[in-house]
mmCIF file of C-alpha atoms in Angstrom:
data_model
loop_
_atom_site.group_PDB
_atom_site.id
_atom_site.type_symbol
_atom_site.label_atom_id
_atom_site.label_comp_id
_atom_site.label_asym_id
_atom_site.label_seq_id
_atom_site.Cartn_x
_atom_site.Cartn_y
_atom_site.Cartn_z
ATOM 1 C CA GLU A 25 0.000 0.000 0.000
ATOM 2 C CA ALA A 26 1.415 3.350 -1.026
ATOM 3 C CA GLY A 27 1.870 5.860 1.738
ATOM 4 C CA VAL A 28 1.147 9.570 1.784
ATOM 5 C CA THR A 29 3.149 11.336 -0.886
ATOM 6 C CA GLN A 30 4.008 15.006 -1.150
ATOM 7 C CA PHE A 31 5.359 17.052 -4.017
ATOM 8 C CA PRO A 32 7.756 18.755 -4.316
ATOM 9 C CA SER A 33 10.166 17.586 -1.653
ATOM 10 C CA HIS A 34 11.899 20.954 -1.671
ATOM 11 C CA SER A 35 10.956 24.356 -3.022
ATOM 12 C CA VAL A 36 12.963 27.563 -3.001
ATOM 13 C CA ILE A 37 11.109 30.682 -4.064
ATOM 14 C CA GLU A 38 11.507 34.418 -3.715
ATOM 15 C CA LYS A 39 9.370 36.572 -1.503
ATOM 16 C CA GLY A 40 6.227 37.572 -3.365
ATOM 17 C CA GLN A 41 6.106 34.504 -5.565
ATOM 18 C CA THR A 42 3.477 31.782 -5.492
ATOM 19 C CA VAL A 43 4.034 28.159 -4.548
ATOM 20 C CA THR A 44 1.657 25.214 -4.663
ATOM 21 C CA LEU A 45 2.260 22.127 -2.580
ATOM 22 C CA ARG A 46 0.555 18.861 -3.343
ATOM 23 C CA CYS A 47 -0.428 15.957 -1.126
ATOM 24 C CA ASP A 48 -1.708 12.559 -2.196
ATOM 25 C CA PRO A 49 -3.245 10.714 0.745
ATOM 26 C CA ILE A 50 -3.518 6.997 1.195
ATOM 27 C CA SER A 51 -6.268 5.681 -1.062
ATOM 28 C CA GLY A 52 -9.604 5.498 0.745
ATOM 29 C CA HIS A 53 -8.655 7.918 3.508
ATOM 30 C CA ASP A 54 -11.376 10.548 3.759
ATOM 31 C CA ASN A 55 -9.490 12.645 6.309
ATOM 32 C CA LEU A 56 -6.595 14.763 5.146
ATOM 33 C CA TYR A 57 -4.585 17.148 7.313
ATOM 34 C CA TRP A 58 -1.968 19.808 6.679
ATOM 35 C CA TYR A 59 0.653 20.722 9.289
ATOM 36 C CA ARG A 60 3.625 23.057 9.274
ATOM 37 C CA ARG A 61 6.875 23.200 11.169
ATOM 38 C CA VAL A 62 8.642 26.521 11.198
ATOM 39 C CA MET A 63 12.332 26.199 12.043
ATOM 40 C CA GLY A 64 12.940 25.690 15.724
ATOM 41 C CA LYS A 65 9.283 25.473 16.561
ATOM 42 C CA GLU A 66 6.771 22.715 17.048
ATOM 43 C CA ILE A 67 4.696 21.125 14.303
ATOM 44 C CA LYS A 68 1.409 22.984 14.093
ATOM 45 C CA PHE A 69 -1.926 22.024 12.636
ATOM 46 C CA LEU A 70 -3.125 24.046 9.651
ATOM 47 C CA LEU A 71 -6.348 22.449 8.495
ATOM 48 C CA HIS A 72 -8.396 19.289 8.146
ATOM 49 C CA PHE A 73 -10.455 18.031 5.207
ATOM 50 C CA VAL A 74 -13.139 15.401 5.321
ATOM 51 C CA LYS A 75 -13.433 14.340 1.718
ATOM 52 C CA GLU A 76 -13.619 17.631 -0.173
ATOM 53 C CA SER A 77 -14.975 19.703 2.726
ATOM 54 C CA LYS A 78 -12.908 21.807 5.109
ATOM 55 C CA GLN A 79 -13.729 20.479 8.568
ATOM 56 C CA ASP A 80 -11.381 22.721 10.522
ATOM 57 C CA GLU A 81 -9.167 25.473 9.133
ATOM 58 C CA SER A 82 -8.461 27.179 12.435
ATOM 59 C CA GLY A 83 -4.721 26.788 12.029
ATOM 60 C CA MET A 84 -4.390 28.597 8.710
ATOM 61 C CA PRO A 85 -2.152 31.592 9.426
ATOM 62 C CA ASN A 86 -3.747 34.116 7.074
ATOM 63 C CA ASN A 87 -5.536 34.536 3.773
ATOM 64 C CA ARG A 88 -2.346 34.092 1.776
ATOM 65 C CA PHE A 89 -2.829 30.376 2.291
ATOM 66 C CA LEU A 90 -5.437 28.512 0.254
ATOM 67 C CA ALA A 91 -6.069 24.781 0.551
ATOM 68 C CA GLU A 92 -8.227 22.754 -1.770
ATOM 69 C CA ARG A 93 -9.235 19.145 -2.128
ATOM 70 C CA THR A 94 -11.317 18.942 -5.246
ATOM 71 C CA GLY A 95 -12.977 15.561 -5.669
ATOM 72 C CA GLY A 96 -11.895 14.477 -2.230
ATOM 73 C CA THR A 97 -8.660 12.879 -3.397
ATOM 74 C CA TYR A 98 -5.408 14.830 -3.511
ATOM 75 C CA SER A 99 -5.035 18.233 -1.898
ATOM 76 C CA THR A 100 -3.114 21.360 -2.748
ATOM 77 C CA LEU A 101 -1.878 24.123 -0.495
ATOM 78 C CA LYS A 102 -1.123 27.378 -2.244
ATOM 79 C CA VAL A 103 0.817 30.225 -0.710
ATOM 80 C CA GLN A 104 0.339 33.526 -2.529
ATOM 81 C CA PRO A 105 2.249 35.746 -2.166
ATOM 82 C CA ALA A 106 4.908 33.976 -0.136
ATOM 83 C CA GLU A 107 6.613 35.784 2.738
ATOM 84 C CA LEU A 108 9.885 35.003 4.509
ATOM 85 C CA GLU A 109 8.064 33.692 7.589
ATOM 86 C CA ASP A 110 6.341 31.038 5.486
ATOM 87 C CA SER A 111 9.593 29.076 5.301
ATOM 88 C CA GLY A 112 9.390 25.700 6.973
ATOM 89 C CA VAL A 113 8.405 22.107 6.413
ATOM 90 C CA TYR A 114 4.822 21.418 5.384
ATOM 91 C CA PHE A 115 3.491 17.993 6.277
ATOM 92 C CA CYS A 116 0.409 16.257 5.036
ATOM 93 C CA ALA A 117 -1.291 13.365 6.813
ATOM 94 C CA SER A 118 -4.301 11.182 6.175
ATOM 95 C CA SER A 119 -6.482 8.843 8.199
ATOM 96 C CA GLN A 120 -9.563 6.688 7.798
ATOM 97 C CA GLU A 121 -11.409 8.357 10.659
ATOM 98 C CA ASN A 122 -10.791 11.474 12.718
ATOM 99 C CA LEU A 123 -10.475 9.584 15.980
ATOM 100 C CA PRO A 124 -7.434 8.962 18.214
ATOM 101 C CA SER A 125 -7.753 5.212 17.637
ATOM 102 C CA TYR A 126 -7.095 5.758 13.931
ATOM 103 C CA GLU A 127 -3.516 6.571 13.049
ATOM 104 C CA GLN A 128 -2.679 9.640 11.039
ATOM 105 C CA TYR A 129 -0.153 8.626 8.384
ATOM 106 C CA PHE A 130 2.284 11.370 7.508
ATOM 107 C CA GLY A 131 4.056 12.180 4.298
ATOM 108 C CA PRO A 132 7.755 13.102 4.169
ATOM 109 C CA GLY A 133 6.984 16.805 3.994
ATOM 110 C CA THR A 134 7.798 19.641 1.625
ATOM 111 C CA ARG A 135 10.606 21.926 2.713
ATOM 112 C CA LEU A 136 9.750 25.460 1.615
ATOM 113 C CA THR A 137 12.385 28.157 1.634
ATOM 114 C CA VAL A 138 11.362 31.725 0.890
ATOM 115 C CA THR A 139 14.285 34.063 0.157
ATOM 116 C CA ALA B 26 -6.401 23.940 26.526
ATOM 117 C CA GLN B 27 -3.997 21.140 25.873
ATOM 118 C CA SER B 28 -0.244 21.184 25.554
ATOM 119 C CA VAL B 29 2.803 18.977 25.765
ATOM 120 C CA THR B 30 6.281 19.798 26.981
ATOM 121 C CA GLN B 31 9.255 17.789 25.861
ATOM 122 C CA LEU B 32 11.816 18.473 28.513
ATOM 123 C CA ASP B 33 14.922 17.799 26.446
ATOM 124 C CA SER B 34 15.642 19.132 22.981
ATOM 125 C CA HIS B 35 18.615 16.769 22.577
ATOM 126 C CA VAL B 36 19.455 13.436 24.180
ATOM 127 C CA SER B 37 22.670 11.514 23.563
ATOM 128 C CA VAL B 38 23.202 7.888 24.545
ATOM 129 C CA SER B 39 25.650 5.136 23.774
ATOM 130 C CA GLU B 40 24.508 2.129 21.787
ATOM 131 C CA GLY B 41 23.207 -0.548 24.119
ATOM 132 C CA THR B 42 22.308 1.833 26.948
ATOM 133 C CA PRO B 43 18.762 2.802 27.988
ATOM 134 C CA VAL B 44 16.831 5.604 26.342
ATOM 135 C CA LEU B 45 14.552 7.999 28.221
ATOM 136 C CA LEU B 46 12.740 10.793 26.388
ATOM 137 C CA ARG B 47 10.582 12.887 28.664
ATOM 138 C CA CYS B 48 7.160 14.324 27.979
ATOM 139 C CA ASN B 49 4.725 16.115 30.260
ATOM 140 C CA TYR B 50 1.237 17.007 29.176
ATOM 141 C CA SER B 51 -1.448 19.414 30.198
ATOM 142 C CA SER B 52 -5.073 18.630 29.494
ATOM 143 C CA SER B 53 -8.401 19.570 31.001
ATOM 144 C CA TYR B 54 -9.864 16.255 29.920
ATOM 145 C CA SER B 55 -8.691 12.681 29.580
ATOM 146 C CA PRO B 56 -6.245 12.911 26.722
ATOM 147 C CA SER B 57 -4.965 10.533 24.130
ATOM 148 C CA LEU B 58 -1.180 10.622 23.837
ATOM 149 C CA PHE B 59 1.158 9.533 21.098
ATOM 150 C CA TRP B 60 4.826 9.328 20.303
ATOM 151 C CA TYR B 61 5.893 9.854 16.708
ATOM 152 C CA VAL B 62 9.381 9.448 15.268
ATOM 153 C CA GLN B 63 10.894 11.130 12.254
ATOM 154 C CA HIS B 64 14.008 9.755 10.630
ATOM 155 C CA PRO B 65 15.902 12.017 8.222
ATOM 156 C CA ASN B 66 14.024 12.661 4.979
ATOM 157 C CA LYS B 67 11.146 10.473 6.082
ATOM 158 C CA GLY B 68 7.614 11.174 7.243
ATOM 159 C CA LEU B 69 6.533 10.990 10.849
ATOM 160 C CA GLN B 70 5.846 7.435 11.964
ATOM 161 C CA LEU B 71 3.644 6.470 14.884
ATOM 162 C CA LEU B 72 5.651 4.674 17.570
ATOM 163 C CA LEU B 73 2.883 4.078 20.076
ATOM 164 C CA LYS B 74 -0.338 5.520 21.449
ATOM 165 C CA TYR B 75 -2.305 5.722 24.675
ATOM 166 C CA THR B 76 -6.066 6.022 24.326
ATOM 167 C CA SER B 77 -7.324 5.311 27.891
ATOM 168 C CA ALA B 78 -6.727 1.577 27.933
ATOM 169 C CA ALA B 79 -3.607 0.079 29.549
ATOM 170 C CA THR B 80 -1.326 2.722 31.042
ATOM 171 C CA LEU B 81 1.830 0.922 29.892
ATOM 172 C CA VAL B 82 1.908 1.047 26.148
ATOM 173 C CA LYS B 83 4.255 -0.971 23.978
ATOM 174 C CA GLY B 84 5.192 0.280 20.566
ATOM 175 C CA ILE B 85 7.335 -0.645 17.641
ATOM 176 C CA ASN B 86 11.102 -1.208 17.725
ATOM 177 C CA GLY B 87 11.147 -2.031 21.438
ATOM 178 C CA PHE B 88 9.876 1.341 22.648
ATOM 179 C CA GLU B 89 7.321 1.723 25.394
ATOM 180 C CA ALA B 90 5.718 4.545 27.355
ATOM 181 C CA GLU B 91 3.803 4.751 30.599
ATOM 182 C CA PHE B 92 0.871 7.092 31.126
ATOM 183 C CA LYS B 93 1.105 8.530 34.666
ATOM 184 C CA LYS B 94 -1.872 10.708 35.423
ATOM 185 C CA SER B 95 -0.581 11.754 38.854
ATOM 186 C CA GLU B 96 2.612 13.077 37.267
ATOM 187 C CA THR B 97 0.983 14.202 33.982
ATOM 188 C CA SER B 98 3.780 12.385 32.188
ATOM 189 C CA PHE B 99 4.137 10.083 29.209
ATOM 190 C CA HIS B 100 7.854 9.339 29.005
ATOM 191 C CA LEU B 101 9.245 7.185 26.210
ATOM 192 C CA THR B 102 11.737 4.475 27.083
ATOM 193 C CA LYS B 103 13.761 1.725 25.473
ATOM 194 C CA PRO B 104 16.013 -0.675 27.382
ATOM 195 C CA SER B 105 18.828 -0.723 24.846
ATOM 196 C CA ALA B 106 19.488 1.891 22.187
ATOM 197 C CA HIS B 107 20.370 0.934 18.647
ATOM 198 C CA MET B 108 22.143 3.094 16.108
ATOM 199 C CA SER B 109 18.993 3.053 13.975
ATOM 200 C CA ASP B 110 17.082 4.795 16.795
ATOM 201 C CA ALA B 111 18.818 8.071 16.011
ATOM 202 C CA ALA B 112 15.985 10.366 14.930
ATOM 203 C CA GLU B 113 13.704 13.112 16.184
ATOM 204 C CA TYR B 114 10.872 12.110 18.501
ATOM 205 C CA PHE B 115 7.627 13.986 19.055
ATOM 206 C CA CYS B 116 5.187 13.694 21.924
ATOM 207 C CA VAL B 117 1.607 14.491 20.878
ATOM 208 C CA VAL B 118 -1.622 15.064 22.803
ATOM 209 C CA VAL B 119 -5.162 15.082 21.444
ATOM 210 C CA ARG B 120 -8.609 15.242 22.961
ATOM 211 C CA TRP B 121 -11.165 13.147 21.080
ATOM 212 C CA THR B 122 -11.599 14.602 17.587
ATOM 213 C CA ASP B 123 -9.569 17.747 18.200
ATOM 214 C CA LYS B 124 -6.386 18.540 16.339
ATOM 215 C CA LEU B 125 -3.056 16.956 17.260
ATOM 216 C CA ILE B 126 -0.897 19.119 19.539
ATOM 217 C CA PHE B 127 2.819 18.459 19.110
ATOM 218 C CA GLY B 128 5.720 18.987 21.447
ATOM 219 C CA THR B 129 8.839 20.712 20.185
ATOM 220 C CA GLY B 130 10.641 17.437 19.560
ATOM 221 C CA THR B 131 13.651 15.647 21.055
ATOM 222 C CA ARG B 132 16.567 14.761 18.848
ATOM 223 C CA LEU B 133 18.130 11.464 19.884
ATOM 224 C CA GLN B 134 21.772 10.775 19.076
ATOM 225 C CA VAL B 135 23.193 7.301 19.501
ATOM 226 C CA PHE B 136 26.944 6.890 19.732
ATOM 227 C CA PRO B 137 28.726 3.617 18.982
#
């Protein structure tokens, strides 16, 4: 069974540019999550999809971030325009159910560097 | 509000010696607690989880953790470290269907 995949693995962009991160969850997982780790800080929740619907987007830092999950399969996270403080590692995870007894499976992350 | 505190940002041990990674939690309700591990260039992998069943939880690769409500702790232990255990470890707390709350991570180094 394929795990959660993320693309790209690394991205270096200039301040003001746009970047789109992609996450492919495990097949059949309705729940998809985005997290971010800014350097030196803890991993923080960004948002949670159930199928194509945003269940919880309380962690999204501001309106420069836009997440979509059209068709309830893969998800994209767009940052536009990117700022220096957006640098960090963006993780995606998926699970069958949004319950503690169901493991969230994480992807390897996308390392975003904004210069 | 919930939170976790990982008391050590770095831990160094010799191969074959015990590992102790400390985690204290704060939660207004009965929490679920997890330990995740991240090896270089890999995704986070669940090591073990406590979800209100047995307080001593056994995980993969010989790791275990004990939920101690009186001490609000969930320390991760392993009797004998292996070189392959070198990684970053995250303690995580969650209440029911709420979001995962991560600690700041502990980087484990294992020396030969």
